[in-house]
Backbone as JSON, one array per atom type, in Angstrom:
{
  "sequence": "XXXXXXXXXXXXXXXXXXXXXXXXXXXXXXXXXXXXXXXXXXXXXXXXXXXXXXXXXXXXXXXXXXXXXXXXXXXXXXXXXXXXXXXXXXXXXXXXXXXXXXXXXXXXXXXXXXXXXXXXXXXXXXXXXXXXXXXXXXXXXXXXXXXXXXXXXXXXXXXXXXXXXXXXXXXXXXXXXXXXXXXXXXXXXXXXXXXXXXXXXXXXXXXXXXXXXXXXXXXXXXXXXXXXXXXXXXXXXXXXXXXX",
  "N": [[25.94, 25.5, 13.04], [23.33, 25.38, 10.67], [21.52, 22.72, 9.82], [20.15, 21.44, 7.12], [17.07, 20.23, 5.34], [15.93, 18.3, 2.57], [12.39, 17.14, 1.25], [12.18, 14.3, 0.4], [9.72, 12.7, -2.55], [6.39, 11.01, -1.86], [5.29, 8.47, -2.87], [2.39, 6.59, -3.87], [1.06, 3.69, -4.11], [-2.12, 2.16, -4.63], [-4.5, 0.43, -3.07], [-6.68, -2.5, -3.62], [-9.04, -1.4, -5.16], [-7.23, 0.17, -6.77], [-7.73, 2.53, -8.05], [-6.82, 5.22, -6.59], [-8.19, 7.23, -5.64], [-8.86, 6.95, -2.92], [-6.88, 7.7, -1.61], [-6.95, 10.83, -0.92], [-7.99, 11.28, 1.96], [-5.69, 10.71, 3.68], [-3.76, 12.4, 1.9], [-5.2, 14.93, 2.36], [-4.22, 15.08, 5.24], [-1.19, 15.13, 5.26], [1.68, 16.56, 5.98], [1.87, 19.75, 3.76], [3.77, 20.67, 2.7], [5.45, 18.63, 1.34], [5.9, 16.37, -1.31], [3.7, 14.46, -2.79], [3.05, 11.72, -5.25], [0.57, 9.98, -6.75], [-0.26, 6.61, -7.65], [-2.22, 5.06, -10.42], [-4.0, 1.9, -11.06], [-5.19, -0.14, -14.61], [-8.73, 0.45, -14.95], [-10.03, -1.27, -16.19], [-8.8, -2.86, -17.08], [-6.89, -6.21, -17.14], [-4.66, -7.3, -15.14], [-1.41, -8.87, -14.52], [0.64, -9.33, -11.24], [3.02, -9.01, -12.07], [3.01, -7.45, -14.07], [1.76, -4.9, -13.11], [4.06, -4.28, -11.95], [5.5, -3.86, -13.69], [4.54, -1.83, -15.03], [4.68, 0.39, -12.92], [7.18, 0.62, -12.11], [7.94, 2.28, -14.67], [7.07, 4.57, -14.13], [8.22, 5.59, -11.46], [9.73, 7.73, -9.97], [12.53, 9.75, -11.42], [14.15, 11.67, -11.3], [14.7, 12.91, -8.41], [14.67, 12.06, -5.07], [12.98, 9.36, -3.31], [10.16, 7.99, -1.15], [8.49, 4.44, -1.04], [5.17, 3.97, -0.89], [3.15, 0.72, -0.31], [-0.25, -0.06, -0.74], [-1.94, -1.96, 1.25], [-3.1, -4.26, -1.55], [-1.24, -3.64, -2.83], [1.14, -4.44, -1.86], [2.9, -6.33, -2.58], [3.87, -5.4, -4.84], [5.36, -2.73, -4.38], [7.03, -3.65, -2.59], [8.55, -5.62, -4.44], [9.48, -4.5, -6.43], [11.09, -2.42, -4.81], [13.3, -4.15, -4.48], [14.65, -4.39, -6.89], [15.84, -2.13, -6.24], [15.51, 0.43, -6.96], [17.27, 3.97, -8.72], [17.12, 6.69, -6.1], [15.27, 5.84, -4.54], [14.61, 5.79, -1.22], [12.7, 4.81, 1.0], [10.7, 2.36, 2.04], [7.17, 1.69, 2.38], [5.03, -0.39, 3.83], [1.63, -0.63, 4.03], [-1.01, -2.39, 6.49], [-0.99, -4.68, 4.44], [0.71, -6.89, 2.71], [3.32, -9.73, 2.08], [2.72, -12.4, 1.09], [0.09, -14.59, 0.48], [-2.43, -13.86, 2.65], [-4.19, -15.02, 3.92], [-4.25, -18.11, 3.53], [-5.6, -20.22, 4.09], [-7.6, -19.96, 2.26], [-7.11, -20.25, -0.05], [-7.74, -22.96, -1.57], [-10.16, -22.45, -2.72], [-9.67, -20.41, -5.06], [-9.82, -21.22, -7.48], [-12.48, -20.48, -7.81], [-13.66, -18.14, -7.79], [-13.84, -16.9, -9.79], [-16.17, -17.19, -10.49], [-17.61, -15.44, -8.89], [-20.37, -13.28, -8.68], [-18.96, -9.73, -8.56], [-19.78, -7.37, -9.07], [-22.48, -7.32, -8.33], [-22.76, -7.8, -5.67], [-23.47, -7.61, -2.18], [-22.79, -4.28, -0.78], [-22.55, -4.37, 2.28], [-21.02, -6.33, 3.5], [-18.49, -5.92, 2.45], [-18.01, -3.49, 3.38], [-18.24, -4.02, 6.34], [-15.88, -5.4, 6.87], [-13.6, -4.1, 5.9], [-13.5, -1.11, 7.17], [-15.82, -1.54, 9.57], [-15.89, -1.12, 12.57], [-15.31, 1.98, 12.13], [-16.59, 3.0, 10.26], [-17.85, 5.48, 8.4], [-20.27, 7.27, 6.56], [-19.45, 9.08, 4.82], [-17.02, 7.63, 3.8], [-18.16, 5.61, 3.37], [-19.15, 5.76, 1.03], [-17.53, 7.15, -0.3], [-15.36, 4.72, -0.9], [-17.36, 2.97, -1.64], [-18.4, 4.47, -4.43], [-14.93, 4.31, -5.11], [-14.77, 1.43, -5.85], [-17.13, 0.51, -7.68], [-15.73, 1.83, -10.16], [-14.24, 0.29, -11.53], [-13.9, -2.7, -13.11], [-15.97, -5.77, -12.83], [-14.26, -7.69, -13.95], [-12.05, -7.53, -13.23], [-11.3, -7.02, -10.83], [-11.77, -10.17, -9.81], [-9.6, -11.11, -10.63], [-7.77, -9.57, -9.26], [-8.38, -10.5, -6.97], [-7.64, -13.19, -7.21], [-4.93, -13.22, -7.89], [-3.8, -12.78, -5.44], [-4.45, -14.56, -3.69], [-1.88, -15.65, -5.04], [0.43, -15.23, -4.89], [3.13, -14.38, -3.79], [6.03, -12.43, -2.57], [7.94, -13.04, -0.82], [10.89, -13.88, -1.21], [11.51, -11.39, -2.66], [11.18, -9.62, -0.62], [13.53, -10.11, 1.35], [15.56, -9.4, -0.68], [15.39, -6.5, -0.7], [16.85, -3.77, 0.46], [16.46, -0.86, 1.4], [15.35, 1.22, 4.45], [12.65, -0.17, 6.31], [8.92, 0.45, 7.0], [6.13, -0.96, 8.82], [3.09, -0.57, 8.75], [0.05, -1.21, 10.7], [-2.54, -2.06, 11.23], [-4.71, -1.72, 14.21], [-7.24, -2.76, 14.27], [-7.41, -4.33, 11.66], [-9.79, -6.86, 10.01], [-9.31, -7.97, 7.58], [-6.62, -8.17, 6.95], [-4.22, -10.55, 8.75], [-2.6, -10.18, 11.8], [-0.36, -11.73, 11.18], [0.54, -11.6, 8.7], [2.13, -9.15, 8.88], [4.12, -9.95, 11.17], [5.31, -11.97, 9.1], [6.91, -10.08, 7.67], [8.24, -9.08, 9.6], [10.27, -11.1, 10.2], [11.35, -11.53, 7.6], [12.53, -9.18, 7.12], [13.81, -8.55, 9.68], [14.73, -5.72, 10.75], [12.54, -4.07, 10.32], [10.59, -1.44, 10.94], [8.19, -1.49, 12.95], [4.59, -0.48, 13.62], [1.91, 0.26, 15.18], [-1.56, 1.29, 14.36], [-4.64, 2.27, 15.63], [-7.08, 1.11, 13.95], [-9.22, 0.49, 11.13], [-9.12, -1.88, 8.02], [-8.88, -0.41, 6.32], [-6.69, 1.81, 6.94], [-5.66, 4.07, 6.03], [-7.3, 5.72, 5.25], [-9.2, 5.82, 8.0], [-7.59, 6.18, 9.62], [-5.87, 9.01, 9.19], [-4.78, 11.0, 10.0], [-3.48, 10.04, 11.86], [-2.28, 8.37, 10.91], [-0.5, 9.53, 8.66], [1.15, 11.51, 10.27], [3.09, 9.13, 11.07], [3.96, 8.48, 8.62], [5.24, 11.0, 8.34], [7.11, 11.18, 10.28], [8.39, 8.27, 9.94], [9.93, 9.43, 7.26], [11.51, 11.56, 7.96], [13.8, 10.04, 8.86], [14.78, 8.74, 6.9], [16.1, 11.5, 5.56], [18.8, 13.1, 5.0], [20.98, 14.39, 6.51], [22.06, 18.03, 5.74], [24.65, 20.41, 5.82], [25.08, 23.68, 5.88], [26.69, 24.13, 4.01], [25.87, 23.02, 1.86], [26.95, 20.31, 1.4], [27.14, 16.73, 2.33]],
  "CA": [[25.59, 25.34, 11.63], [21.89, 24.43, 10.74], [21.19, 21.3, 8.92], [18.54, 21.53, 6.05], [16.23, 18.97, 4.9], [15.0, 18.11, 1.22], [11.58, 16.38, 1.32], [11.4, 12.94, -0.51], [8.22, 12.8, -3.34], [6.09, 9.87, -1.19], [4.64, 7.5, -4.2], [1.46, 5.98, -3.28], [0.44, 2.51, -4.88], [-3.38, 2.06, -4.07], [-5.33, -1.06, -2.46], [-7.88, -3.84, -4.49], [-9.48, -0.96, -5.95], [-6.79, 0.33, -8.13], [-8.06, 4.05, -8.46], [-6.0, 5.96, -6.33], [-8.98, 8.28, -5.24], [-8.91, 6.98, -1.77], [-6.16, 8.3, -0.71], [-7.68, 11.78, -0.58], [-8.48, 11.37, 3.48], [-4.0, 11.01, 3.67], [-3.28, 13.25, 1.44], [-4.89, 15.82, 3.34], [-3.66, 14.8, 6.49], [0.13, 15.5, 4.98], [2.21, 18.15, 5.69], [1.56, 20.34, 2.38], [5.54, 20.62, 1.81], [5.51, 16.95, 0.88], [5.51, 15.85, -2.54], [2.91, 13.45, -3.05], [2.52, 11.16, -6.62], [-0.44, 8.9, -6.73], [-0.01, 6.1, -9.0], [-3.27, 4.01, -10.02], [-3.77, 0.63, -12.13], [-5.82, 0.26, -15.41], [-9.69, -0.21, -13.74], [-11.18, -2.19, -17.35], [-7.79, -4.41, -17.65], [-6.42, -7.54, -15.97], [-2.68, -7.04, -15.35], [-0.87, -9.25, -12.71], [1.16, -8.32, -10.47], [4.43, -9.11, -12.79], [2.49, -6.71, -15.07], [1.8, -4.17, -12.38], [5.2, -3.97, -11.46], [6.45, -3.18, -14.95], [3.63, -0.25, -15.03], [5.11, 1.26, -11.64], [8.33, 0.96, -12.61], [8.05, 3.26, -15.93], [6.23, 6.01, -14.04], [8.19, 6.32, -10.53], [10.51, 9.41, -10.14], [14.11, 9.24, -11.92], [15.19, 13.29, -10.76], [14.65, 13.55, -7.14], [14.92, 10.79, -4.09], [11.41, 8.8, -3.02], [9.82, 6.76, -0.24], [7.43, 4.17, -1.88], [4.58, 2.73, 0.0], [2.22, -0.23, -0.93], [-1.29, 0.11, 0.67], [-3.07, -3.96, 0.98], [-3.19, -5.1, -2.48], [0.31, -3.06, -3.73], [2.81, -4.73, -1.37], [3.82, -6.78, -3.07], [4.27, -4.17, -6.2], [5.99, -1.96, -3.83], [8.54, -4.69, -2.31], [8.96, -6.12, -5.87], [9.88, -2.63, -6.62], [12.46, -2.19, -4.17], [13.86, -5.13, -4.28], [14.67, -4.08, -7.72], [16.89, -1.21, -5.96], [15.39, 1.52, -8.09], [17.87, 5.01, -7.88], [16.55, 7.5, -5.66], [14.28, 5.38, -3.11], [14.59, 6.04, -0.1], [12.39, 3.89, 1.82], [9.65, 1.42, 1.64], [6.28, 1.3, 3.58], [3.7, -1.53, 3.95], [0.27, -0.4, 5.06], [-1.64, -3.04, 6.01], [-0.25, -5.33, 3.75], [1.67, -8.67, 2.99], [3.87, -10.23, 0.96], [2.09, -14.01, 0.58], [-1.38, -14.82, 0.75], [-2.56, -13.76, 3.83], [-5.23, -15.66, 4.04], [-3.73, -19.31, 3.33], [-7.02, -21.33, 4.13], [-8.82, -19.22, 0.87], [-6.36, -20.84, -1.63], [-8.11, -23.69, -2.59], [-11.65, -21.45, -3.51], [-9.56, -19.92, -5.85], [-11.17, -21.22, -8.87], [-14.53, -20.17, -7.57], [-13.27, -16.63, -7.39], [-13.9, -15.91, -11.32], [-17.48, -17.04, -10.16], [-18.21, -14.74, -8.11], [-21.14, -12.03, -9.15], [-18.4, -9.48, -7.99], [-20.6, -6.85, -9.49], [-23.85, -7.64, -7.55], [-22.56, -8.26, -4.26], [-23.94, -6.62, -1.26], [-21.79, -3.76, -0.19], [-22.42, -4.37, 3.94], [-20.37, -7.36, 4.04], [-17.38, -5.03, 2.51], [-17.75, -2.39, 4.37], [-17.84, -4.7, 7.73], [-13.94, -6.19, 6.53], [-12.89, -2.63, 5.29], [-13.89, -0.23, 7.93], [-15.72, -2.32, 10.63], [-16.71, 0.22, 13.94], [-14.69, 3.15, 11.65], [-17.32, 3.02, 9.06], [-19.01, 6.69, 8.07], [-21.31, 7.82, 5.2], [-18.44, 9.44, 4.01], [-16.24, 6.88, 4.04], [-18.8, 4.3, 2.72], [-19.55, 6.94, -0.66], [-15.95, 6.83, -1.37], [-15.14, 3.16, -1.14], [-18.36, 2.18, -3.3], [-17.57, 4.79, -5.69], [-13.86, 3.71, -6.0], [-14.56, 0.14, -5.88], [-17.66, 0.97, -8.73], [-15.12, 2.24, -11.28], [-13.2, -0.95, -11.3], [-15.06, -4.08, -13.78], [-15.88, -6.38, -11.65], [-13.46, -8.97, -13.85], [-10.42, -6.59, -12.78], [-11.33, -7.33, -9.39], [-11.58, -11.1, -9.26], [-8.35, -11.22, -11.09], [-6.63, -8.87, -8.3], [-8.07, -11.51, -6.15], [-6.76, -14.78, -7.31], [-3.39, -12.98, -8.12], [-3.57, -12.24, -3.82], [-3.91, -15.65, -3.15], [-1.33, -16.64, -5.99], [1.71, -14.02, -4.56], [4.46, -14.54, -2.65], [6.74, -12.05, -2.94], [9.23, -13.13, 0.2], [11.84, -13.15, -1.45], [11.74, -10.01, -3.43], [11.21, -8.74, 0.22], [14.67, -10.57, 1.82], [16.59, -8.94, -1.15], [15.45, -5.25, -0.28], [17.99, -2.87, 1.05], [16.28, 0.31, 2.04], [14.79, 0.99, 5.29], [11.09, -0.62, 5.84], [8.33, 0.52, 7.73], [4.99, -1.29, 8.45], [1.93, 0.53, 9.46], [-0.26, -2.71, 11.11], [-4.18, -1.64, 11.81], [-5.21, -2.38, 15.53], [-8.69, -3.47, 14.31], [-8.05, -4.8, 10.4], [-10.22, -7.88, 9.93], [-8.81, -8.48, 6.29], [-5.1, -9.05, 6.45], [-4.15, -10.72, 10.03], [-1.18, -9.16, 12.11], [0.62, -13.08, 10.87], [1.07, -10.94, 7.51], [3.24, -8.27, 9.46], [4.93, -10.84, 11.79], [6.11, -12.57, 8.28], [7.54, -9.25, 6.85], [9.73, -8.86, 10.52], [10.66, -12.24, 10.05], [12.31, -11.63, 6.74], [13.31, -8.19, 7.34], [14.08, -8.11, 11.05], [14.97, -4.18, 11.47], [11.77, -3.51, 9.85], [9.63, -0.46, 11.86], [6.82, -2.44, 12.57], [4.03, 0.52, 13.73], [0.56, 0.27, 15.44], [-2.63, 2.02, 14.82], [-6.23, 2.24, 15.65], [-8.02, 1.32, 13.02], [-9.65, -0.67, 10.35], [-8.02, -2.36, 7.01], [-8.94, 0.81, 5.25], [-6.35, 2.64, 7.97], [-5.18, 5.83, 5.81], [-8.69, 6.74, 5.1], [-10.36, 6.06, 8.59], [-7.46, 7.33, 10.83], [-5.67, 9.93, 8.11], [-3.48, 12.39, 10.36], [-2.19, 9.29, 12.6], [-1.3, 7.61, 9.48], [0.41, 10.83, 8.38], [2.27, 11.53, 11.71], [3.77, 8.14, 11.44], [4.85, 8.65, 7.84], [6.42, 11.94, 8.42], [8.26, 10.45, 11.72], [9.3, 7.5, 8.83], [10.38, 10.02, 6.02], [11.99, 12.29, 8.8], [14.81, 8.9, 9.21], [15.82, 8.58, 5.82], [16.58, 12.4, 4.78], [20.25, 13.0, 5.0], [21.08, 16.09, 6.92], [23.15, 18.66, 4.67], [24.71, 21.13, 6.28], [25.28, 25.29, 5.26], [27.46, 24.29, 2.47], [25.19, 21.83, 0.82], [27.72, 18.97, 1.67], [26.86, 15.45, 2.98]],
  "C": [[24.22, 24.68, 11.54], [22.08, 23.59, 9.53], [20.14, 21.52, 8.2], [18.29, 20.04, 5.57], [15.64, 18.87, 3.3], [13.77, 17.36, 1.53], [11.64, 15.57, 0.01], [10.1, 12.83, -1.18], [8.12, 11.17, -1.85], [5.06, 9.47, -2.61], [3.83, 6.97, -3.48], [1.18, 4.98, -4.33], [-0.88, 2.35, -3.8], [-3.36, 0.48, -3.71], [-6.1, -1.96, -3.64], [-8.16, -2.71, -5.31], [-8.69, -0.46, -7.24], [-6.12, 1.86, -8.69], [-7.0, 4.9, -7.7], [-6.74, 7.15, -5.73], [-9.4, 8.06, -3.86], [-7.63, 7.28, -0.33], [-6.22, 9.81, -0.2], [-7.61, 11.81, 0.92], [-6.72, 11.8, 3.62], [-3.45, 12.1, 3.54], [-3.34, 14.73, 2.13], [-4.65, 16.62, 4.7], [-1.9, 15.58, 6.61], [0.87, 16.74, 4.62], [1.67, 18.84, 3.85], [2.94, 19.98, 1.65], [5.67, 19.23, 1.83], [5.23, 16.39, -0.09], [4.95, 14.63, -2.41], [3.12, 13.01, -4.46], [1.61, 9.45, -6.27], [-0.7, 7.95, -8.19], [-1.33, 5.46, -9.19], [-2.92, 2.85, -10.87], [-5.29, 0.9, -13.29], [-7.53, -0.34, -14.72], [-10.81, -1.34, -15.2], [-9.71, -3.23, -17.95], [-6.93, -4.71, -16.61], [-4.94, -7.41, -16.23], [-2.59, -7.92, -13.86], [0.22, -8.9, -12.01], [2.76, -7.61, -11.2], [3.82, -7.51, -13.68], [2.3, -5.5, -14.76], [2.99, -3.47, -12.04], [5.89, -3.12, -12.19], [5.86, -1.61, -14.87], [4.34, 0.78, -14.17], [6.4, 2.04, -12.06], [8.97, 2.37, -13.75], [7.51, 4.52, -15.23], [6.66, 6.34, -12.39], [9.65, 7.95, -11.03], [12.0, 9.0, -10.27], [14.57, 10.31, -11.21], [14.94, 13.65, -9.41], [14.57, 12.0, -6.32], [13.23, 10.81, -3.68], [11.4, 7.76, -2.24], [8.7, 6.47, -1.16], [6.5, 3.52, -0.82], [3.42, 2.3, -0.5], [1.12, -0.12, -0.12], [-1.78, -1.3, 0.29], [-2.67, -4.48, -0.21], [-1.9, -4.66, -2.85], [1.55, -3.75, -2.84], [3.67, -4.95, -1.66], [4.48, -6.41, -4.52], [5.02, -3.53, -5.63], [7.3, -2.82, -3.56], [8.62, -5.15, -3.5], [9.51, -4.85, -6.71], [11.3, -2.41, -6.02], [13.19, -2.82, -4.47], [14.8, -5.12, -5.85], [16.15, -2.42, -7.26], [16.61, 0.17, -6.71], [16.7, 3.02, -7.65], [17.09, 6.12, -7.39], [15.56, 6.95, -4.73], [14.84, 4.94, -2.3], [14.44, 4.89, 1.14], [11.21, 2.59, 1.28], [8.39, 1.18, 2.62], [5.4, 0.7, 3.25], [2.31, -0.91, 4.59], [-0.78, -1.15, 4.74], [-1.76, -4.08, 5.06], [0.7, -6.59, 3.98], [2.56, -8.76, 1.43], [3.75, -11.71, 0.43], [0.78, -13.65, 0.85], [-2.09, -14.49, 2.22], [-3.7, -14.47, 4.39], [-5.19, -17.58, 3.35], [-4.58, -20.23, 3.35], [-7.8, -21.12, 3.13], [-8.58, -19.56, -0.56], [-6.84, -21.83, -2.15], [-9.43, -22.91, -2.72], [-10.83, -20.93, -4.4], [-10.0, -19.98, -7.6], [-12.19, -20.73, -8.6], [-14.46, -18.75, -7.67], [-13.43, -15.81, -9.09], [-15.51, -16.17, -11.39], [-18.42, -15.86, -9.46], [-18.96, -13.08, -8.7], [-20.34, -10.61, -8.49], [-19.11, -7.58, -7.93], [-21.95, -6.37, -9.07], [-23.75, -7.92, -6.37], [-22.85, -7.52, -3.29], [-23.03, -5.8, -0.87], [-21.58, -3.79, 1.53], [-21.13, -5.21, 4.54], [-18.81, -6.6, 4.12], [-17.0, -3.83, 3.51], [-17.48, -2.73, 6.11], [-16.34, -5.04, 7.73], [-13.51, -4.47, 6.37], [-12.31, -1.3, 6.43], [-14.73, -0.75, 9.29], [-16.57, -1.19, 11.43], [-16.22, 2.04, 13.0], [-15.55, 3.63, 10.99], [-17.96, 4.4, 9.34], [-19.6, 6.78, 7.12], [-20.41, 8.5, 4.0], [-17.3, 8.41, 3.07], [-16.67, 5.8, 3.0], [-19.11, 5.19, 1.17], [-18.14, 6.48, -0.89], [-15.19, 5.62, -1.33], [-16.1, 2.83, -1.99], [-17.8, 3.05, -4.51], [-16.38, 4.54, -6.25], [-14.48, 2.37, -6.39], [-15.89, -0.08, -7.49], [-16.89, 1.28, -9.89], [-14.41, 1.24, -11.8], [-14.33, -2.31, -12.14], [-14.58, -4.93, -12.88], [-14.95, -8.3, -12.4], [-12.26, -8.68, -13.72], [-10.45, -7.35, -11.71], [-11.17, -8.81, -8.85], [-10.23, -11.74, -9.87], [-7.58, -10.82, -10.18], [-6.63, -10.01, -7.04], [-7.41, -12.81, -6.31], [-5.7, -14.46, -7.37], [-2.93, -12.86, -6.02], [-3.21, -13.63, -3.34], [-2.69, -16.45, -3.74], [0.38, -16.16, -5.5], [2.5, -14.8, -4.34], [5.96, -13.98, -3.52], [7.96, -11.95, -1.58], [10.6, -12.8, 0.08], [12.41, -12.03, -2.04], [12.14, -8.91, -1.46], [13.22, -8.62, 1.38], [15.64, -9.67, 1.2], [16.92, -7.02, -1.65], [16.6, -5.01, 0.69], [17.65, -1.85, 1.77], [15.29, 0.32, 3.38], [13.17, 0.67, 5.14], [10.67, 0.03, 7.22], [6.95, -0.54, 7.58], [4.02, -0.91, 9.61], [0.78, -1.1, 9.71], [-1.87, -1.64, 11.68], [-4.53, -2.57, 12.45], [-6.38, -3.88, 15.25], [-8.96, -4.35, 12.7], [-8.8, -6.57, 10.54], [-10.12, -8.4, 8.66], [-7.53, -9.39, 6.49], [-4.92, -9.17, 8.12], [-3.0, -10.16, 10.37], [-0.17, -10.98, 11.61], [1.16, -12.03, 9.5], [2.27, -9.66, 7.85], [4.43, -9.23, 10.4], [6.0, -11.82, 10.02], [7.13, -11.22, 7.48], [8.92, -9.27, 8.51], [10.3, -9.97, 10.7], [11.76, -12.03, 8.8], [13.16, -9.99, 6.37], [13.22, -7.84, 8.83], [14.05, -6.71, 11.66], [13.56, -3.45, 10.74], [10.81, -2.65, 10.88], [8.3, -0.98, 11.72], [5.65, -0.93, 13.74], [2.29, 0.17, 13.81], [-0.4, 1.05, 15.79], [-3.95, 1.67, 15.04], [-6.85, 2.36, 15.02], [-8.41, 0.38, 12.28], [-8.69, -1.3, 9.45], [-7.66, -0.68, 6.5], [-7.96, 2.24, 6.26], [-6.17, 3.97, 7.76], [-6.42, 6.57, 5.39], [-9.28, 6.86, 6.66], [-9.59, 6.88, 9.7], [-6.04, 7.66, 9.82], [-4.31, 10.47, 8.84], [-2.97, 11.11, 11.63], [-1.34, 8.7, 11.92], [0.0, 8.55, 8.89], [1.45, 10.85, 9.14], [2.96, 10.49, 11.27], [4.92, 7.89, 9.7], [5.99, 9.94, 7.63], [7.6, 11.51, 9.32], [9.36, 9.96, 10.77], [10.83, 7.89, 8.26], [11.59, 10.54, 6.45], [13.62, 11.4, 9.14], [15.57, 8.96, 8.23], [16.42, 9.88, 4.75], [18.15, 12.72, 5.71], [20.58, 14.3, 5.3], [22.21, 16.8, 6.39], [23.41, 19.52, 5.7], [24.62, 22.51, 5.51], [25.31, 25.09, 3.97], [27.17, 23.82, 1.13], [26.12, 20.7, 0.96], [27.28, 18.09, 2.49], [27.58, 14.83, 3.83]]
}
């Protein structure tokens, strides 16, 4: 008797920027037969994450089953999500990503962080944290342009809300299987931010690639591979009859 497969929509919550136009490199890394939905955030208003969450919430998929995954800045939208039990999700994947501050020494600057000309800032320094040795021409066009569409008082809002998080326990009181995709080379979020997610979810698929922060843009079809592998875990093999 052969076993058939449904494919799961995969929901994408974007990074800092918001837009949702950098997942492009992913997208067409991924099988075709794979429902994609790319969610973004508003890029001229300040929402925090509580606020974010609600947004997600209203716009994931009620009529078919879904893996959700948070890229950097969405984790903790994504695990605050789950954790929530929505019906029809599947799984949950981290890329790159945390669920506290990952950067714990940056919390007291956080006042200084609505200072910051966020607007006028050299793009080299970003692109060194982002992308690093990965960095192309390509690569660097479509990070300024997302990160360009975005007012730059969105942005220092997404930051103080980063250092302000901690969504641990939202992550403890998840249920569905986790993966986390961990970039060899990110110089943003440290691998301590993945070591605290298998800490509070132990059986979590913790998953290492070669690459920068920016991992599903710079390496696309390993990122892929590793979410089909994922997806490939939590579909429920039917048999002939359509029975479970």
């Amino acid at each position: 008797m052969i076993a058939l497969t449904v494919s799961p929509t995969l929901v994408l919550l974007p990074g800092m920027d918001g837009t949702g136009t950098l997942f492009d490199p992913l997208r067409q890394a991924l099988d075709p037969s794979l429902p994609v939905q790319v969610l973004d955030y508003p890029a001229d208003q300040v929402l925090d994450y509580c606020a974010l969450v609600e947004r997600v919430w209203q716009q994931l998929p009620t009529d078919r089953p879904f893996v959700l995954l948070g890229e950097s800045f969405s984790g903790p939208v994504a695990v605050s999500i789950a954790a929530r039990r929505p019906a029809g999700l599947l799984g949950l994947v981290l890329c790159c990503s945390f669920v506290r501050n990952p950067r714990p020494a940056l919390a007291p600057l956080a006042p200084l962080l609505g200072l910051l000309p966020m607007g006028r800032l050299p793009f080299w320094p970003m692109d060194a944290l982002l992308l690093g040795g990965f960095s192309t021409p390509s690569l660097r066009q479509a990070l300024a342009a997302a990160i360009a569409q975005v007012a730059p008082r969105v942005l220092q809002a997404r930051l103080q809300a980063v250092i302000a998080v901690d969504a641990s326990r939202a992550l403890r009181e998840t249920s569905v299987p986790v993966s986390y995709l961990r970039a060899s080379r990110d110089r943003l979020v440290p691998a301590s931010a993945a070591a605290l997610v298998r800490q509070l979810r132990p059986d979590a698929r913790l998953v290492d690639i070669d690459g920068p922060h920016c991992l599903l843009q710079a390496a696309p079809r390993e990122a892929a591979a590793q979410l089909h592998a994922f997806i490939q875990t939590l579909i429920p093999a039917c048999n002939g009859t359509g029975e479970h």
